[in-house]
mmCIF file of C-alpha atoms in Angstrom:
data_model
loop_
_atom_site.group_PDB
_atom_site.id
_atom_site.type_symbol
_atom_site.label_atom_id
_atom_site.label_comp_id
_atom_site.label_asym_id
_atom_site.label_seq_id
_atom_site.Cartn_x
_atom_site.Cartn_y
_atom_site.Cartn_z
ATOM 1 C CA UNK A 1 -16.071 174.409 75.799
ATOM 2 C CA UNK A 2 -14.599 177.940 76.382
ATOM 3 C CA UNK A 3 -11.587 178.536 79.099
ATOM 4 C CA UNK A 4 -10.512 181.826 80.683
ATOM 5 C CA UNK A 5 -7.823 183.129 80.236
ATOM 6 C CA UNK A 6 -6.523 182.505 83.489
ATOM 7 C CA UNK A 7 -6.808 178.681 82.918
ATOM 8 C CA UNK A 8 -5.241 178.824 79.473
ATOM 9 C CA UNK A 9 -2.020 180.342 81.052
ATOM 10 C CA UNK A 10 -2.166 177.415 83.690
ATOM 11 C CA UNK A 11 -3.187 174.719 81.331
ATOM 12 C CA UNK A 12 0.254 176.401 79.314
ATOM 13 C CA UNK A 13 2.417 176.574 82.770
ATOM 14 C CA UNK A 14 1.781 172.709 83.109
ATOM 15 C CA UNK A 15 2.231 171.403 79.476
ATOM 16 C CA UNK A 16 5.699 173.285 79.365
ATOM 17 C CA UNK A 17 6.843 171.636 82.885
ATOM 18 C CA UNK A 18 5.524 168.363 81.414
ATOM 19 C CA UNK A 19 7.170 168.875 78.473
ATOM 20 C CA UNK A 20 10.548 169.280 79.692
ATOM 21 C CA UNK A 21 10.493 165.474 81.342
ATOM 22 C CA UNK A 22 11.988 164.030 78.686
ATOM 23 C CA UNK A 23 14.589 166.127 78.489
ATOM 24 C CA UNK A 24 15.413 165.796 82.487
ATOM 25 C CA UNK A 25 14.749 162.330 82.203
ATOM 26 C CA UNK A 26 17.880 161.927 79.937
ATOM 27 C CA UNK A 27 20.090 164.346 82.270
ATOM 28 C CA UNK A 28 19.178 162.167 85.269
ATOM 29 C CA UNK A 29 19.846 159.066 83.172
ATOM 30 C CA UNK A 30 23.553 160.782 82.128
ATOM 31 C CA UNK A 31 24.443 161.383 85.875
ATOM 32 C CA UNK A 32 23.422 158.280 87.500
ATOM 33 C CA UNK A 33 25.275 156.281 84.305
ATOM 34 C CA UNK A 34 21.929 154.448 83.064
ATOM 35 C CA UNK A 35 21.784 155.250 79.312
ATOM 36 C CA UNK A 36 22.746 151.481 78.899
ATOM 37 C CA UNK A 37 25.209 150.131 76.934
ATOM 38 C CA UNK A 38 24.973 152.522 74.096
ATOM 39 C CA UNK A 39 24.788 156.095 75.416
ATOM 40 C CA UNK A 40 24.520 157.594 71.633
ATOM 41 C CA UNK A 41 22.071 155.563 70.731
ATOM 42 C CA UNK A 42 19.412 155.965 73.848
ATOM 43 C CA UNK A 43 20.050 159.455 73.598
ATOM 44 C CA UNK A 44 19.214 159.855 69.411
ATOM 45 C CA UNK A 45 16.581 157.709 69.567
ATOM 46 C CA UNK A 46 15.007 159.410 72.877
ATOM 47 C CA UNK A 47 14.956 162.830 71.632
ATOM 48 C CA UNK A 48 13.597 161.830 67.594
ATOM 49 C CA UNK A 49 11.012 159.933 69.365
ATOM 50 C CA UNK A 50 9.992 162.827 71.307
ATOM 51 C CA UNK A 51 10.385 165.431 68.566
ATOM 52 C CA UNK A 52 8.163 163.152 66.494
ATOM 53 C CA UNK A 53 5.360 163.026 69.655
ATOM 54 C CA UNK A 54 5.573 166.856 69.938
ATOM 55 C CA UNK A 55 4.899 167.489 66.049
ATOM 56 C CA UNK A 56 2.687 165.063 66.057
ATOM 57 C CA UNK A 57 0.543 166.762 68.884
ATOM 58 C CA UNK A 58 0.605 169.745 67.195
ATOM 59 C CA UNK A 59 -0.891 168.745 64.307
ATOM 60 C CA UNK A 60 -3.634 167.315 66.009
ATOM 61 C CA UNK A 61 -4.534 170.635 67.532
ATOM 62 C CA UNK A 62 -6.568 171.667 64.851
ATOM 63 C CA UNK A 63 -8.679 168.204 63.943
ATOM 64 C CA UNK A 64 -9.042 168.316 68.043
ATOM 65 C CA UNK A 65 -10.263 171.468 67.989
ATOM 66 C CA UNK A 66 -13.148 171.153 65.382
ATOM 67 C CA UNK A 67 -14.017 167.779 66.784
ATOM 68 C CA UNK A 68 -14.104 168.981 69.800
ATOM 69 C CA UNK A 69 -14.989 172.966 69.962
ATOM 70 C CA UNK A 70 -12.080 173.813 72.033
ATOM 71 C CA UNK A 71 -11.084 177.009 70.686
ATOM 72 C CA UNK A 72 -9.008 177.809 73.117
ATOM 73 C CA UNK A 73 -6.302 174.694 72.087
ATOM 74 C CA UNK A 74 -5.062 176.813 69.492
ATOM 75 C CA UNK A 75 -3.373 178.820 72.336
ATOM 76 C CA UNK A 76 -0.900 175.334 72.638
ATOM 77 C CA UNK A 77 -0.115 174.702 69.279
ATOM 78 C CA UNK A 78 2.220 177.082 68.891
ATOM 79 C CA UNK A 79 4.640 175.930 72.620
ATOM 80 C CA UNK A 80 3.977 172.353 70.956
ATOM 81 C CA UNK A 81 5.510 173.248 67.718
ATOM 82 C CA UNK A 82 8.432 174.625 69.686
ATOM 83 C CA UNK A 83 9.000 171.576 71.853
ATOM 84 C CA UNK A 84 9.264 169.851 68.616
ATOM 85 C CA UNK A 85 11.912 171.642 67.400
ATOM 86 C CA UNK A 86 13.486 171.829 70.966
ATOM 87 C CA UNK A 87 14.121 168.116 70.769
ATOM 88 C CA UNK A 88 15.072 167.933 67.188
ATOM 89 C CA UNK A 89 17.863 170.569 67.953
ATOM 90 C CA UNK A 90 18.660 168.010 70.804
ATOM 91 C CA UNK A 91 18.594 164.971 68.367
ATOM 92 C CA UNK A 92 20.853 166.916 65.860
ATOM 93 C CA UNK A 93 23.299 167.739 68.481
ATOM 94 C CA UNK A 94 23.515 164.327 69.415
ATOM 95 C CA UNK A 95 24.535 163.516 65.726
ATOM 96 C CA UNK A 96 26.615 166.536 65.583
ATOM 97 C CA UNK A 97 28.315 166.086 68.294
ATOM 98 C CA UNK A 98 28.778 162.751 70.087
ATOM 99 C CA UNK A 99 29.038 160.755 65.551
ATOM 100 C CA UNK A 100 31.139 163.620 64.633
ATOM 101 C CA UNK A 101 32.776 165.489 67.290
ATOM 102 C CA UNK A 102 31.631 168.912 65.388
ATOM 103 C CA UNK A 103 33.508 167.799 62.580
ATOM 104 C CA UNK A 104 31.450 169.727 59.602
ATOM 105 C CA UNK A 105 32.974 167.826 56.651
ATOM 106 C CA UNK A 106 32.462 164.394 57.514
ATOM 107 C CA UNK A 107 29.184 165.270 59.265
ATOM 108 C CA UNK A 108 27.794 166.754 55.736
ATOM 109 C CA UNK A 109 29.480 163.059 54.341
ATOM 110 C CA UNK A 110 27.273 161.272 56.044
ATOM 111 C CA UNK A 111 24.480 163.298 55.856
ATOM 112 C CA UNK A 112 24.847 162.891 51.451
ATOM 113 C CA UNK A 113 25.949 158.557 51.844
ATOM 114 C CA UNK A 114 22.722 157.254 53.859
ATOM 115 C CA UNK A 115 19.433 158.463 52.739
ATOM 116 C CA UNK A 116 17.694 158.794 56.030
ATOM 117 C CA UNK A 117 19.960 160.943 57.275
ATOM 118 C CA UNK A 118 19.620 163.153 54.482
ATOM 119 C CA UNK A 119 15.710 162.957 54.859
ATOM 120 C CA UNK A 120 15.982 163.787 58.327
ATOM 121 C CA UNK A 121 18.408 166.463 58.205
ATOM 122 C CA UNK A 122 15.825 168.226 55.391
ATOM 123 C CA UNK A 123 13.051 168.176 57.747
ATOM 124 C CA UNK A 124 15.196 169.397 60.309
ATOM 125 C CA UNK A 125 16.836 172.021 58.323
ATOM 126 C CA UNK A 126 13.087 172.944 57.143
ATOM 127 C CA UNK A 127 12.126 173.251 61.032
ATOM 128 C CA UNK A 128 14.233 176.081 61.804
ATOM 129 C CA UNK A 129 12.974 178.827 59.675
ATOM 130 C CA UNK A 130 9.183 177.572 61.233
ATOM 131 C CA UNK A 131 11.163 178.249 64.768
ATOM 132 C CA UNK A 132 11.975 181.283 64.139
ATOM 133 C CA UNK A 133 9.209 182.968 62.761
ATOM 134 C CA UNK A 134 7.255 181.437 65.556
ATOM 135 C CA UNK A 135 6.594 185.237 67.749
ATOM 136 C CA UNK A 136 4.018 187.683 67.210
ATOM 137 C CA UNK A 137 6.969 190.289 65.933
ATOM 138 C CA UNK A 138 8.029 187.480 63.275
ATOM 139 C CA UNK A 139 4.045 187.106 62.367
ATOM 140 C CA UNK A 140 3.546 191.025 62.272
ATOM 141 C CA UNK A 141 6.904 191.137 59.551
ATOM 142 C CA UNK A 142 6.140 188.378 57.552
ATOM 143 C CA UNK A 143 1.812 189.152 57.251
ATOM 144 C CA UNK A 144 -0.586 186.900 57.924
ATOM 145 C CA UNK A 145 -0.774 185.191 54.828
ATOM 146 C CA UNK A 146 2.832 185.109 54.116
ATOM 147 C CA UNK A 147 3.340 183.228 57.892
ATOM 148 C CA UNK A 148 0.792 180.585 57.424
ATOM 149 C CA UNK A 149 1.953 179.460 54.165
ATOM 150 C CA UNK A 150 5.549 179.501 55.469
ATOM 151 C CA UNK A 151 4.351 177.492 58.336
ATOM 152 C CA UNK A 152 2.481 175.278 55.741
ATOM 153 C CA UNK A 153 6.033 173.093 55.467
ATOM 154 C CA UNK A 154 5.145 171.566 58.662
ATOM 155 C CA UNK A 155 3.308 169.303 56.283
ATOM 156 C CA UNK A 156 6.041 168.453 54.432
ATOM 157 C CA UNK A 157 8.577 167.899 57.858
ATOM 158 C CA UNK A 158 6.746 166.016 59.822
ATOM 159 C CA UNK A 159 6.156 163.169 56.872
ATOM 160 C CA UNK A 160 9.946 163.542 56.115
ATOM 161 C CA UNK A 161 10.296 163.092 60.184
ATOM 162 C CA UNK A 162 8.292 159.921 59.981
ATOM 163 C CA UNK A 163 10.010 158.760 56.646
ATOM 164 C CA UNK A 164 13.614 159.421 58.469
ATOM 165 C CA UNK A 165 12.737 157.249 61.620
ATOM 166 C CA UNK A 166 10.878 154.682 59.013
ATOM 167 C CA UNK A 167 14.537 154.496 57.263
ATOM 168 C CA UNK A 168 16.203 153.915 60.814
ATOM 169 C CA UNK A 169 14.376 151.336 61.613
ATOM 170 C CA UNK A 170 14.026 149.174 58.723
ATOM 171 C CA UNK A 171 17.568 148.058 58.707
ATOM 172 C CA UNK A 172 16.853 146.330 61.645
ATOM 173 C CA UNK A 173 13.375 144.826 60.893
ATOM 174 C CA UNK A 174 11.598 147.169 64.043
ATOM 175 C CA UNK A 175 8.660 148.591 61.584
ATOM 176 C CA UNK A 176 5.716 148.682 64.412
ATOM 177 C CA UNK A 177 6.310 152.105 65.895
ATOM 178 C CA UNK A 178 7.619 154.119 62.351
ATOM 179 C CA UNK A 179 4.444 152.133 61.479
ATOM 180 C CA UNK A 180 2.177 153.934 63.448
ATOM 181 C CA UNK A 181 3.196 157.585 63.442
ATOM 182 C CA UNK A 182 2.866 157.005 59.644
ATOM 183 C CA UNK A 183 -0.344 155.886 60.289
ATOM 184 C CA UNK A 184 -1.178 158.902 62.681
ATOM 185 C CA UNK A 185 0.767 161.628 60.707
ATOM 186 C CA UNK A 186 -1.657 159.940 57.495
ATOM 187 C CA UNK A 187 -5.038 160.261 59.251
ATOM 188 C CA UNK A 188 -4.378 163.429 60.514
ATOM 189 C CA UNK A 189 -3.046 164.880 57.018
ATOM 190 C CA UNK A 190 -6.647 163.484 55.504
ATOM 191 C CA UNK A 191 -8.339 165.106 57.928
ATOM 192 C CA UNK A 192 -7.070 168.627 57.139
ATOM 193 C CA UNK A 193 -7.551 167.548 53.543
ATOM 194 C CA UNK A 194 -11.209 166.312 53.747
ATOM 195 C CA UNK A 195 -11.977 169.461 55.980
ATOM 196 C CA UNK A 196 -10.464 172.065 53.205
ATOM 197 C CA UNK A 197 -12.324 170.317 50.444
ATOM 198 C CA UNK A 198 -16.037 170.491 52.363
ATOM 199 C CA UNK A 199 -14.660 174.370 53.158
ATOM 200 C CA UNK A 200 -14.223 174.533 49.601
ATOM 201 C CA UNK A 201 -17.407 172.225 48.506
ATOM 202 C CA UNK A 202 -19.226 175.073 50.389
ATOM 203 C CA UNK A 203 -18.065 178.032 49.225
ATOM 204 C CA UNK A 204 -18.737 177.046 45.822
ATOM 205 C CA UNK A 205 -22.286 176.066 46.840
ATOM 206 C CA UNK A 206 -22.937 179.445 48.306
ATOM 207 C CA UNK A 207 -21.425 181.112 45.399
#
């Protein structure tokens, strides 16, 4: 199924309003006081869950894409990406700010006493450099090659994401959800797998 150009940028105008919700949702909640009893807490866990939806999404662009022969969905992945890191910057601010008041030292503390904060704060830290390089000027500097293999660590972050949240939760015996973006993050990582061993299968067929 092929789009025009012209509905891409439409399709594009829409997903970014959509995808700011969340994020309006939470100012809305902050004004009329209805972040419940624990402010911090509704606010950290709102914006990981989201940053975990967002990476997740884009990593399903490409198995959606072959499944599906929507070229054109490759044109998203990229505003999807960035919406993940949007509310991971949010859900590290949170921790930043509101746990330690900006306070560097005991911040990095924490970060080095309880494991999934260390995990997460890896992905997170792993995100940025995948943010930044994310123009057309950062992807003319860098080369082709040189990009996609940067952008490769998205592989790494989002299971580190999903271990992080997995960590969270387990203290309190709430498995279900860590549960099944593990589950999603897994099937979608096999995909990408079983599709660049065919590739592979293939070439060496041919050759």
């Amino acid at each position: 199924m092929a789009l025009s150009q012209k509905h891409v940028s439409w399709l594009k105008g829409l997903i970014f309003i959509l995808a700011l919700l969340p994020f309006f949702r939470l100012v809305v909640f902050t004004i009329l006081d209805k972040l419940g009893a624990n402010p911090v807490e509704f606010i950290t866990r709102n914006t990981g869950d989201w940053t975990l939806y967002f990476l997740c999404i884009a990593l399903a662009v490409t198995p959606a894409r072959k499944l599906l022969n929507f070229p054109w969905l490759l044109k998203l992945r990229r505003m999807l990406g960035l919406y993940g890191f949007f509310y991971a910057a949010l859900h590290f601010l949170t921790f930043l700010w509101f746990d330690h008041f900006f306070d560097l030292q005991d911040m990095w503390k924490d970060v080095l006493k309880r494991p999934f904060i260390t995990v997460g704060f890896i992905a997170f830290v792993a995100l940025v450099p995948l943010a930044l390089t994310s123009t057309n000027g950062m992807i003319k500097r860098l080369g082709g090659k040189r990009w996609q293999l940067l952008h490769k660590l998205v592989y790494v972050i989002v299971p580190l994401g999903v271990l992080h949240y997995y960590w969270m939760k387990s203290g309190k015996h709430d498995l279900m959800q860590p549960l099944i973006f593990a589950a999603v993050v897994a099937t979608l990582l096999l995909a990408r797998l079983w599709w660049h061993w065919s590739a592979q299968s293939r070439t060496q067929a041919s050759a």
